[in-house]
CSV table of C-alpha atoms in Angstrom, one decimal:
chain,number,residue,atom,x,y,z
A,1,MET,CA,45.4,-148.8,35.8
A,2,ALA,CA,45.4,-145.3,34.9
A,3,VAL,CA,41.6,-145.4,33.7
A,4,GLU,CA,41.2,-142.5,30.4
A,5,THR,CA,38.5,-140.1,31.0
A,6,ARG,CA,36.9,-138.8,27.5
A,7,GLN,CA,36.5,-135.2,27.1
A,8,MET,CA,33.1,-134.2,25.5
A,9,THR,CA,32.4,-131.3,22.5
A,10,VAL,CA,31.1,-128.5,22.3
A,11,GLU,CA,28.6,-130.0,19.7
A,12,GLU,CA,27.5,-133.4,21.8
A,13,TYR,CA,27.1,-131.5,24.4
A,14,LEU,CA,25.0,-128.7,22.8
A,15,ALA,CA,23.1,-132.0,21.1
A,16,ILE,CA,22.9,-133.7,23.8
A,17,ASP,CA,21.5,-130.1,26.0
A,18,GLU,CA,18.7,-129.4,23.9
A,19,ALA,CA,17.3,-133.4,23.1
A,20,SER,CA,17.8,-133.3,27.5
A,21,GLU,CA,14.6,-132.8,30.2
A,22,ILE,CA,16.7,-131.1,32.1
A,23,GLN,CA,19.7,-128.4,31.3
A,24,HIS,CA,22.9,-128.7,31.3
A,25,GLU,CA,26.4,-126.8,32.4
A,26,PHE,CA,29.5,-127.5,30.5
A,27,ILE,CA,32.7,-126.7,31.8
A,28,ASP,CA,36.1,-127.1,29.9
A,29,GLY,CA,34.2,-131.2,28.1
A,30,GLU,CA,32.5,-130.8,31.7
A,31,LEU,CA,28.5,-131.8,31.8
A,32,ILE,CA,27.1,-130.6,34.7
A,33,PRO,CA,23.4,-131.1,35.7
A,34,MET,CA,20.6,-128.4,36.2
A,35,PRO,CA,17.9,-130.0,38.0
A,36,GLY,CA,15.0,-128.2,38.9
A,37,GLY,CA,15.0,-126.1,41.7
A,38,SER,CA,12.9,-126.7,45.2
A,39,GLY,CA,9.6,-124.2,45.8
A,40,PRO,CA,11.8,-121.4,48.2
A,41,HIS,CA,14.2,-121.5,44.7
A,42,ASN,CA,12.0,-121.2,42.2
A,43,ALA,CA,10.2,-118.1,43.8
A,44,ILE,CA,13.0,-116.1,44.7
A,45,VAL,CA,14.5,-116.6,40.7
A,46,ALA,CA,10.2,-116.0,40.1
A,47,ARG,CA,10.1,-112.8,42.2
A,48,ALA,CA,13.6,-111.7,41.5
A,49,ILE,CA,13.2,-111.3,37.9
A,50,GLY,CA,9.6,-109.5,38.7
A,51,ALA,CA,11.5,-107.3,40.2
A,52,LEU,CA,14.2,-106.4,37.7
A,53,LEU,CA,11.7,-106.4,35.0
A,54,GLY,CA,9.6,-103.5,36.9
A,55,ALA,CA,13.1,-101.9,37.3
A,56,VAL,CA,14.3,-101.4,34.3
A,57,ASP,CA,10.7,-101.2,32.2
A,58,ASP,CA,11.6,-97.1,31.6
A,59,SER,CA,14.9,-98.9,30.1
A,60,ASP,CA,17.3,-100.2,27.2
A,61,CYS,CA,17.4,-103.7,29.7
A,62,THR,CA,15.9,-107.0,28.7
A,63,VAL,CA,15.2,-109.4,31.5
A,64,PHE,CA,16.4,-113.1,30.7
A,65,ALA,CA,14.6,-116.3,32.3
A,66,SER,CA,17.0,-119.1,33.5
A,67,GLN,CA,16.5,-121.3,30.1
A,68,MET,CA,18.1,-118.8,28.6
A,69,ARG,CA,22.1,-120.0,27.9
A,70,VAL,CA,25.4,-117.6,28.6
A,71,GLN,CA,28.6,-118.4,26.4
A,72,VAL,CA,31.3,-117.7,28.6
A,73,ASP,CA,33.4,-119.1,25.6
A,74,GLU,CA,34.2,-121.5,23.9
A,75,THR,CA,34.6,-124.2,26.2
A,76,ARG,CA,31.8,-122.6,28.6
A,77,TYR,CA,28.5,-121.6,28.6
A,78,LEU,CA,25.9,-121.9,31.7
A,79,TYR,CA,22.3,-121.3,33.1
A,80,PRO,CA,22.0,-118.4,35.4
A,81,ASP,CA,18.9,-118.6,36.9
A,82,ALA,CA,18.5,-114.5,35.0
A,83,SER,CA,20.3,-112.2,33.6
A,84,VAL,CA,19.9,-108.7,32.0
A,85,VAL,CA,21.2,-106.8,29.3
A,86,CYS,CA,21.5,-103.4,27.8
A,87,GLY,CA,21.5,-102.3,25.0
A,88,GLU,CA,20.4,-104.9,22.2
A,89,PRO,CA,21.4,-108.9,22.9
A,90,ASP,CA,23.7,-110.0,20.9
A,91,TYR,CA,24.1,-113.7,20.1
A,92,ALA,CA,25.9,-117.0,19.0
A,93,ASP,CA,23.1,-119.4,17.2
A,94,ASP,CA,20.6,-118.2,14.8
A,95,ASN,CA,18.2,-119.5,16.7
A,96,GLU,CA,18.7,-116.7,19.4
A,97,VAL,CA,19.0,-119.5,22.7
A,98,ILE,CA,22.9,-118.8,23.7
A,99,LEU,CA,23.4,-114.8,24.4
A,100,LEU,CA,26.9,-113.3,24.7
A,101,ASN,CA,26.8,-110.3,25.8
A,102,PRO,CA,24.8,-110.4,29.2
A,103,THR,CA,26.0,-107.0,31.3
A,104,ALA,CA,24.4,-108.5,35.0
A,105,VAL,CA,23.6,-112.3,35.7
A,106,VAL,CA,21.8,-113.4,38.9
A,107,GLU,CA,22.3,-116.8,40.7
A,108,VAL,CA,20.2,-118.4,43.4
A,109,THR,CA,22.3,-120.4,45.6
A,110,SER,CA,20.7,-123.9,45.9
A,111,PRO,CA,22.7,-126.6,48.8
A,112,SER,CA,24.1,-128.6,46.2
A,113,SER,CA,25.3,-125.0,44.2
A,114,ILE,CA,26.5,-122.4,46.9
A,115,GLU,CA,30.5,-123.2,46.4
A,116,ARG,CA,30.4,-123.3,42.2
A,117,ASP,CA,27.6,-119.8,42.8
A,118,ARG,CA,29.8,-117.5,45.1
A,119,VAL,CA,33.4,-118.5,44.2
A,120,ARG,CA,33.6,-120.5,41.0
A,121,LYS,CA,31.0,-118.6,38.5
A,122,VAL,CA,32.1,-115.1,40.1
A,123,GLU,CA,35.9,-116.3,37.6
A,124,LEU,CA,33.4,-117.4,34.7
A,125,TYR,CA,31.2,-114.6,34.6
A,126,GLY,CA,34.7,-112.3,35.2
A,127,ASP,CA,35.9,-114.4,31.8
A,128,ILE,CA,32.8,-112.3,30.1
A,129,PRO,CA,34.1,-108.2,29.1
A,130,SER,CA,30.0,-107.8,29.0
A,131,VAL,CA,28.5,-109.2,33.0
A,132,GLN,CA,29.3,-106.0,34.8
A,133,GLY,CA,27.5,-107.6,38.0
A,134,TYR,CA,26.5,-110.6,39.6
A,135,LEU,CA,24.1,-110.8,42.3
A,136,ILE,CA,24.3,-113.5,44.0
A,137,LEU,CA,20.7,-114.4,45.9
A,138,ASP,CA,20.5,-117.1,48.5
A,139,GLN,CA,17.8,-119.3,48.9
A,140,GLU,CA,17.6,-120.5,52.3
A,141,ARG,CA,17.7,-117.2,54.8
A,142,VAL,CA,17.4,-113.3,53.3
A,143,PHE,CA,21.3,-112.3,52.1
A,144,ALA,CA,22.4,-111.2,48.5
A,145,GLN,CA,25.6,-110.2,47.5
A,146,TRP,CA,25.8,-107.8,45.3
A,147,CYS,CA,29.3,-108.4,42.7
A,148,THR,CA,30.8,-105.1,40.3
A,149,ARG,CA,33.4,-104.9,38.5
A,150,SER,CA,36.5,-102.6,39.3
A,151,GLU,CA,39.9,-101.9,37.8
A,152,SER,CA,41.0,-104.4,40.0
A,153,GLY,CA,39.2,-106.8,39.8
A,154,TRP,CA,34.9,-107.5,41.6
A,155,HIS,CA,34.0,-105.1,44.4
A,156,LEU,CA,31.3,-107.2,47.1
A,157,ARG,CA,28.4,-105.8,49.1
A,158,GLN,CA,25.9,-107.7,51.4
A,159,PHE,CA,22.6,-107.2,51.9
A,160,SER,CA,21.5,-109.3,54.8
A,161,ASN,CA,17.2,-107.7,55.8
A,162,LEU,CA,13.7,-107.7,54.2
A,163,SER,CA,15.2,-102.9,54.5
A,164,ASP,CA,17.8,-103.5,51.7
A,165,GLU,CA,17.5,-101.1,49.2
A,166,PHE,CA,20.9,-101.7,47.1
A,167,ALA,CA,22.0,-100.0,43.4
A,168,LEU,CA,22.5,-102.2,40.9
A,169,GLU,CA,24.3,-99.4,39.2
A,170,PRO,CA,25.6,-101.3,35.7
A,171,LEU,CA,21.6,-101.6,35.2
A,172,GLY,CA,20.9,-98.0,36.0
A,173,CYS,CA,17.8,-99.4,39.1
A,174,THR,CA,17.7,-99.9,42.8
A,175,LEU,CA,16.5,-103.6,44.9
A,176,ARG,CA,14.4,-104.0,47.2
A,177,LEU,CA,15.2,-107.3,49.1
A,178,ALA,CA,11.3,-107.3,50.0
A,179,ASP,CA,10.7,-107.4,46.3
A,180,VAL,CA,13.0,-110.8,46.3
A,181,TYR,CA,12.0,-112.2,49.2
A,182,ARG,CA,8.4,-111.0,49.8
A,183,VAL,CA,6.2,-114.6,50.1
A,184,VAL,CA,9.3,-117.0,51.0
A,185,THR,CA,9.4,-118.6,54.4
A,186,LEU,CA,13.1,-119.1,55.2
A,187,GLN,CA,15.0,-119.0,58.5
A,188,ALA,CA,15.9,-116.7,60.6
């Protein structure tokens, strides 16, 4: 006997997500719960947002925290740990809670999300024409992957030393890993 699965509609997803105490990502009818992160995860997210805020302070870029839902397309919605829009933000809704045009997105990996963050989300964020950069930060060690869009696909650079500083080209600024990982105790 075959088991029939029911695909959720976008309207059902949005209603559930708005009423829920936790956030949910939505990919092609599948609801993916996003429970709160650990202490190190949240500290890295907060430090990354702080570093980005300082780095883009004199520009037309706006940094958004993890409560900002990003629409990939009509059937896919994600909650990056942070997103940055250079220029005027474009929203899909009157409440300004669904962002359409991030310039860069940031994800901090956790043991349960590492594969999705490093593989599936590269593809998903690549489907958003405005996304020019994708920063992946590891929660368990000093390690960053900076993916930038090029004509031939994503260009990946990796950094693993606290002394590493690298250009976030689409944002017109630099990021120091020491600023992101300074107060977090991690594995050596």
